[in-house]
Amino acid sequence: ATFSKEQMMQYRILGKTDLSVSVISFGASSLGGVFRNVREQEGIRAMHTALDLGVNFFDVSPYYGLTKAETVLGKALQGIPREKYLLATKLGRYGDDFADFDFSAARAATSVDESLRRLGVDYLDLIQCHDIEFGSLDQIVNETIPALRKIQEQGKVRFIGITGLPLKIFPTILDQVEVDTILSYCHYSLNDASLEGLIPYLQAKLVGIINASPLSMGLLSQRGAPPWHPASDEIKQACANAAHYCAEHGEPIEKLAIQFAVQQPQITTTLVGTANPENVKRNIQWIEEPIDEELLHNVLDILKPIHNKTWLSGRPEN
Ligand code: NAD
């Protein structure tokens, strides 16, 4: 890996942390093979390509590929100087059933140690409670975050964040306890930009904002959403129509979708998932190009009937 092209990339500061993060970042769930069976070497090349082109933020979780993504990312990171990248992982989610969530203090401690070992590092830049809407928000406030502050004091993690789908989980937590970052997904995309409404609140609290899934986990792609995608048929169809419209006008919808997310300056970074080195290059090249305002206008028009529509996630009370 070489590190010569970093000047092309733009960086933004993540909330009140001192982390300077590339505006586009690498979602390593792709290394766990959640979208398709990815060959490990291709995933590692994708990660190195991102790093070469100035991406400095890598997000993973023990949940992705049930530890596979962390293990593959750890292999990719071998031999790279630790100060060349920022590493974020998660804890609390270890599967798809409610029984696979554990936000207890004891599990938080073992989880961080296991992640450090798989990733082959001695500290994490960011540890995030993963998909907290599946757990008890009271436990996150009173047990998990305080446990993570102790782990932070031990030097194992630099900053602490929370992730999840329903936007109201964020103020529920942040009204009660200090957290450094939030990771929201599928809420700052062409089809759903509802995160916008929460930005003033998050900025007032100096919370770093990470936006994931600018392609809405494949809804906004020419390939279309994967079979497990939780969106309704109405949402899937409208997004497919938008993708078709872009293709007819000679533009991939992926390009418009990534440009749209990255142009919002209050969002520090946009996490894109792909284990394909060519896609990594394309995604980074696209953010250098100006957005096609007319195409954007027409695509937003096609998506209007489903604008800001989403799906349920987690416990009903959250
Ligand atoms: P995404 O919107 O980034 O879409 C990923 C899909 O788009 C993949 O199928 C990929 O192959 C495809 N793709 C990417 N670039 C492409 C291109 N140029 N051309 C064609 N297809 C392209 O969704 P995601 O992967 O779910 O999210 C990105 C990352 O965000 C994840 O890897 C993860 O790190 C993070 N994330 C976190 C949470 C959470 O914490 N709860 C939830 C979702 C995502």
Coordinates of C-alpha atoms and ligand atoms in Angstrom, one line a residue:
A1 CA 0.0 0.0 0.0
T2 CA 1.1 3.6 -0.8
F3 CA -0.2 6.7 0.8
S4 CA 0.5 9.3 -1.9
K5 CA -3.0 10.3 -3.0
E6 CA -4.4 11.5 0.2
Q7 CA -4.6 15.1 -0.9
M8 CA -7.5 14.3 -3.2
M9 CA -9.7 13.4 -0.2
Q10 CA -11.6 15.8 2.0
Y11 CA -11.7 15.4 5.8
R12 CA -14.1 16.7 8.5
I13 CA -13.8 16.7 12.3
L14 CA -16.0 14.2 14.0
G15 CA -18.0 16.2 16.6
K16 CA -16.0 17.1 19.7
T17 CA -13.5 14.3 19.1
D18 CA -10.2 15.3 17.6
L19 CA -10.6 12.7 14.8
S20 CA -10.2 14.1 11.3
V21 CA -12.2 11.6 9.2
S22 CA -12.4 11.2 5.4
V23 CA -15.8 12.3 4.0
I24 CA -16.3 8.9 2.5
S25 CA -15.4 5.9 4.7
F26 CA -15.2 2.1 4.4
G27 CA -18.0 -0.1 5.7
A28 CA -16.3 -3.4 6.5
S29 CA -19.6 -5.4 6.8
S30 CA -18.7 -6.1 3.1
L31 CA -15.8 -8.2 4.4
G32 CA -18.1 -10.4 6.3
G33 CA -19.9 -11.4 3.1
V34 CA -23.3 -10.2 4.1
F35 CA -24.2 -9.1 0.5
R36 CA -22.6 -12.0 -1.4
N37 CA -19.8 -14.4 -1.0
V38 CA -16.8 -12.3 -1.3
R39 CA -13.4 -13.7 -1.8
E40 CA -11.2 -12.7 1.1
Q41 CA -8.3 -11.4 -1.0
E42 CA -10.6 -9.2 -3.0
G43 CA -12.0 -7.7 0.2
I44 CA -8.5 -7.0 1.5
R45 CA -7.6 -5.3 -1.8
A46 CA -10.7 -3.2 -1.5
M47 CA -9.6 -2.1 1.9
H48 CA -6.1 -1.2 0.7
T49 CA -7.4 0.7 -2.3
A50 CA -9.6 2.8 0.0
L51 CA -6.6 3.5 2.3
D52 CA -4.4 4.4 -0.7
L53 CA -7.1 6.9 -1.9
G54 CA -7.2 8.7 1.4
V55 CA -10.0 6.9 3.2
N56 CA -8.9 6.8 6.8
F57 CA -12.0 5.5 8.7
F58 CA -13.0 1.8 8.8
D59 CA -16.2 0.6 10.5
V60 CA -16.8 -3.0 11.5
S61 CA -18.7 -5.1 14.0
P62 CA -18.4 -8.6 15.6
Y63 CA -21.9 -9.1 14.1
Y64 CA -20.8 -8.8 10.5
G65 CA -20.3 -12.3 9.1
L66 CA -20.4 -13.4 12.7
T67 CA -16.8 -12.2 13.4
K68 CA -15.6 -12.9 9.9
A69 CA -15.5 -9.2 8.9
E70 CA -13.4 -8.3 11.9
T71 CA -11.0 -11.2 11.2
V72 CA -10.6 -10.3 7.5
L73 CA -10.2 -6.6 8.4
G74 CA -7.5 -7.6 10.9
K75 CA -5.6 -9.4 8.2
A76 CA -5.9 -6.4 5.9
L77 CA -4.5 -4.1 8.6
Q78 CA -1.5 -6.2 9.3
G79 CA 1.7 -4.2 8.7
I80 CA 0.0 -0.9 8.2
P81 CA 1.2 1.7 10.7
R82 CA -1.5 2.2 13.4
E83 CA -1.6 6.0 12.9
K84 CA -2.6 5.6 9.2
Y85 CA -6.2 4.7 10.0
L86 CA -9.1 5.2 12.4
L87 CA -10.8 2.0 13.5
A88 CA -14.4 1.7 14.7
T89 CA -16.1 -1.4 15.8
K90 CA -19.2 -2.3 17.9
L91 CA -20.5 -4.4 20.7
G92 CA -23.8 -5.8 21.9
R93 CA -25.1 -7.4 18.7
Y94 CA -24.0 -10.9 17.9
G95 CA -26.8 -12.3 15.7
D96 CA -30.3 -11.7 14.3
D97 CA -32.5 -12.7 17.2
F98 CA -33.3 -10.7 20.3
A99 CA -31.5 -13.4 22.3
D100 CA -28.3 -12.5 20.3
F101 CA -28.0 -9.0 21.9
D102 CA -26.1 -8.4 25.1
F103 CA -25.4 -4.9 26.3
S104 CA -24.3 -5.9 29.8
A105 CA -21.1 -4.4 31.3
A106 CA -19.5 -7.9 31.6
R107 CA -20.1 -8.7 27.9
A108 CA -19.0 -5.2 26.8
A109 CA -15.6 -5.9 28.5
T110 CA -15.0 -9.3 26.8
S111 CA -16.4 -8.0 23.5
V112 CA -13.9 -5.2 23.3
D113 CA -11.0 -7.6 24.2
E114 CA -12.2 -10.1 21.5
S115 CA -12.4 -7.3 18.9
L116 CA -8.9 -6.0 19.7
R117 CA -7.6 -9.5 19.3
R118 CA -9.4 -10.2 16.0
L119 CA -8.4 -6.8 14.6
G120 CA -4.8 -7.2 15.8
V121 CA -4.6 -3.7 17.5
D122 CA -4.2 -2.5 21.0
Y123 CA -6.8 0.2 20.9
L124 CA -9.9 1.2 19.0
D125 CA -10.6 4.8 17.9
L126 CA -14.4 4.3 18.4
I127 CA -16.5 1.6 20.1
Q128 CA -20.2 1.7 19.4
C129 CA -23.2 0.0 21.0
H130 CA -24.7 -1.8 18.0
D131 CA -28.4 -1.4 17.1
I132 CA -29.5 -0.3 20.5
E133 CA -33.2 -0.4 19.6
F134 CA -33.0 -4.2 20.1
G135 CA -31.9 -3.7 23.7
S136 CA -33.1 -1.8 26.8
L137 CA -32.2 1.9 26.4
D138 CA -32.1 2.2 30.2
Q139 CA -29.4 -0.4 30.3
I140 CA -27.4 1.5 27.6
V141 CA -27.6 4.7 29.7
N142 CA -27.0 3.2 33.1
E143 CA -24.8 0.2 32.5
T144 CA -23.2 0.0 29.0
I145 CA -22.0 3.5 28.5
P146 CA -20.6 3.8 32.1
A147 CA -18.8 0.4 31.5
L148 CA -17.3 1.7 28.3
R149 CA -16.1 4.9 30.1
K150 CA -14.1 2.6 32.3
I151 CA -12.7 0.7 29.3
Q152 CA -11.8 4.1 27.8
E153 CA -9.9 4.9 31.0
Q154 CA -7.9 1.7 30.5
G155 CA -6.8 3.1 27.1
K156 CA -8.5 0.4 25.0
V157 CA -10.9 2.8 23.3
R158 CA -10.7 6.5 22.5
F159 CA -14.3 7.4 21.9
I160 CA -17.8 6.0 22.5
G161 CA -20.8 5.9 20.2
I162 CA -24.2 4.4 19.6
T163 CA -25.9 3.1 16.4
G164 CA -29.3 2.1 15.3
L165 CA -32.2 2.7 12.8
P166 CA -35.0 4.6 14.6
L167 CA -33.9 8.2 14.9
K168 CA -35.6 8.8 18.2
I169 CA -33.2 6.4 20.0
F170 CA -30.5 9.1 19.7
P171 CA -32.1 11.9 21.7
T172 CA -33.5 9.4 24.2
I173 CA -29.9 8.4 25.0
L174 CA -28.2 11.8 24.6
D175 CA -30.8 13.5 26.8
Q176 CA -29.5 11.3 29.6
V177 CA -25.8 10.5 29.1
E178 CA -22.9 12.0 27.1
V179 CA -21.9 10.0 24.0
D180 CA -19.3 11.1 21.5
T181 CA -20.8 9.9 18.2
I182 CA -24.0 8.5 16.6
L183 CA -24.1 6.2 13.6
S184 CA -27.4 6.4 11.7
Y185 CA -28.1 4.3 8.6
C186 CA -30.6 4.5 5.7
H187 CA -31.7 8.0 6.9
Y188 CA -29.6 10.2 4.7
S189 CA -30.1 8.8 1.3
L190 CA -32.0 9.9 -1.9
N191 CA -35.1 8.1 -0.7
D192 CA -35.0 9.0 3.0
A193 CA -33.2 12.1 4.4
S194 CA -35.0 12.2 7.7
L195 CA -31.6 12.4 9.6
E196 CA -31.6 16.1 8.5
G197 CA -34.1 17.0 11.1
L198 CA -31.9 15.7 13.9
I199 CA -28.7 17.5 12.9
P200 CA -29.4 20.8 14.8
Y201 CA -29.9 18.8 18.0
L202 CA -26.8 16.7 17.5
Q203 CA -24.7 19.7 16.6
A204 CA -25.8 21.5 19.8
K205 CA -24.5 18.5 21.7
L206 CA -21.3 18.4 19.7
V207 CA -22.0 14.8 18.8
G208 CA -20.1 13.5 15.8
I209 CA -22.5 12.3 13.0
I210 CA -21.7 9.2 11.0
N211 CA -24.1 8.4 8.1
A212 CA -24.1 4.8 6.8
S213 CA -25.7 3.1 3.8
P214 CA -26.0 6.0 1.3
L215 CA -27.2 3.3 -1.2
S216 CA -29.9 2.4 1.4
M217 CA -28.3 -1.1 1.6
G218 CA -28.6 -1.7 -2.1
L219 CA -32.1 -0.1 -2.7
L220 CA -30.3 2.6 -4.7
S221 CA -28.3 0.3 -6.9
Q222 CA -28.6 -1.1 -10.4
R223 CA -28.4 -4.6 -9.0
G224 CA -31.3 -3.8 -6.6
A225 CA -31.9 -4.7 -3.0
P226 CA -30.7 -8.0 -1.7
P227 CA -33.4 -10.6 -0.8
W228 CA -33.2 -9.9 3.0
H229 CA -33.7 -6.2 2.6
P230 CA -36.4 -5.1 5.2
A231 CA -38.0 -2.3 3.0
S232 CA -41.6 -2.7 1.8
D233 CA -42.3 -3.6 -1.8
E234 CA -43.5 0.0 -2.4
I235 CA -40.1 1.4 -1.3
K236 CA -38.2 -1.2 -3.3
Q237 CA -40.3 -0.5 -6.5
A238 CA -39.9 3.3 -6.2
C239 CA -36.1 2.9 -5.8
A240 CA -35.9 0.5 -8.7
N241 CA -37.8 3.1 -10.8
A242 CA -35.3 5.7 -9.8
A243 CA -32.4 3.4 -10.7
H244 CA -34.0 2.7 -14.1
Y245 CA -34.5 6.5 -14.7
C246 CA -30.8 7.2 -14.0
A247 CA -29.6 4.3 -16.2
E248 CA -31.8 5.7 -19.1
H249 CA -30.0 9.0 -18.6
G250 CA -26.6 7.3 -18.7
E251 CA -25.8 7.7 -15.0
P252 CA -25.5 5.0 -12.4
I253 CA -27.8 5.8 -9.4
E254 CA -25.0 4.8 -7.1
K255 CA -23.1 7.9 -8.2
L256 CA -26.0 10.3 -7.5
A257 CA -26.7 8.6 -4.2
I258 CA -23.1 8.9 -2.9
Q259 CA -22.7 12.5 -4.1
F260 CA -26.0 13.4 -2.4
A261 CA -24.9 12.0 1.0
V262 CA -21.4 13.4 0.9
Q263 CA -22.5 17.0 0.0
Q264 CA -24.2 17.5 3.4
P265 CA -21.4 19.3 5.4
Q266 CA -22.7 18.6 8.9
I267 CA -22.4 14.9 8.3
T268 CA -18.8 14.1 9.0
T269 CA -18.5 10.9 7.1
T270 CA -20.6 8.6 4.9
L271 CA -19.9 4.9 5.3
V272 CA -20.2 2.9 2.0
G273 CA -20.0 -0.9 1.9
T274 CA -18.3 -2.7 -0.9
A275 CA -15.6 -5.4 -1.1
N276 CA -14.9 -4.6 -4.8
P277 CA -11.7 -2.5 -5.4
E278 CA -13.1 -1.0 -8.6
N279 CA -16.3 0.2 -6.8
V280 CA -14.1 1.7 -4.1
K281 CA -12.2 3.7 -6.7
R282 CA -15.5 4.8 -8.5
N283 CA -17.1 5.9 -5.3
I284 CA -14.1 8.1 -4.4
Q285 CA -13.8 9.5 -7.9
W286 CA -17.5 10.4 -8.0
I287 CA -17.3 12.6 -4.9
E288 CA -14.8 14.8 -6.8
E289 CA -17.4 15.5 -9.6
P290 CA -20.2 18.1 -9.3
I291 CA -23.7 16.6 -8.7
D292 CA -26.1 16.7 -11.7
E293 CA -28.7 19.0 -10.2
E294 CA -31.4 18.3 -12.8
L295 CA -31.0 14.5 -12.5
L296 CA -31.1 14.9 -8.7
H297 CA -34.3 17.0 -8.9
N298 CA -36.0 14.4 -11.2
V299 CA -34.9 11.4 -9.1
L300 CA -36.2 13.1 -5.9
D301 CA -39.5 13.6 -7.7
I302 CA -39.7 9.9 -8.6
L303 CA -39.0 9.0 -5.0
K304 CA -41.5 11.5 -3.5
P305 CA -44.3 9.0 -2.9
I306 CA -42.0 7.1 -0.5
H307 CA -39.9 10.0 0.8
N308 CA -38.7 9.4 4.4
K309 CA -40.6 6.1 4.6
T310 CA -38.8 3.4 6.5
W311 CA -39.3 0.1 8.3
L312 CA -39.5 -1.2 11.8
S313 CA -36.4 -2.3 13.7
G314 CA -36.0 -3.5 17.3
R315 CA -38.3 -3.4 20.3
P316 CA -41.7 -1.7 19.7
E317 CA -41.2 0.6 22.7
N318 CA -38.0 2.0 21.2
Ligands
NAD1 P1 -24.6 0.7 1.4 O1 -25.8 1.6 1.2 O2 -23.3 1.3 1.5 O3 -24.8 -0.4 0.2 C1 -23.9 -1.4 0.1 C2 -24.2 -2.1 -1.3 O4 -23.9 -1.3 -2.3 C3 -23.4 -3.4 -1.5 O5 -24.2 -4.3 -2.1 C4 -22.3 -2.9 -2.5 O6 -21.8 -3.9 -3.3 C5 -23.0 -1.9 -3.2 N1 -22.1 -0.9 -3.8 C6 -21.2 -0.1 -3.2 N2 -20.6 0.7 -4.1 C7 -21.1 0.4 -5.3 C8 -20.9 0.9 -6.6 N3 -20.0 1.8 -6.9 N4 -21.6 0.3 -7.7 C9 -22.5 -0.6 -7.4 N5 -22.8 -1.1 -6.2 C10 -22.1 -0.6 -5.2 O7 -25.0 -0.2 2.7 P2 -24.1 -0.9 3.8 O8 -23.0 -1.7 3.2 O9 -25.2 -1.6 4.6 O10 -23.6 0.3 4.7 C11 -22.2 0.7 4.7 C12 -21.6 0.4 6.0 O11 -22.2 1.2 7.0 C13 -21.6 -1.0 6.6 O12 -20.5 -1.8 6.0 C14 -21.4 -0.8 8.0 O13 -20.0 -0.5 8.3 C15 -22.2 0.5 8.3 N6 -23.5 0.2 8.8 C16 -23.7 0.2 10.1 C17 -25.0 -0.1 10.6 C18 -25.2 -0.2 12.1 O14 -24.3 0.1 12.8 N7 -26.4 -0.5 12.5 C19 -26.1 -0.3 9.7 C20 -25.8 -0.2 8.4 C21 -24.6 0.1 7.9

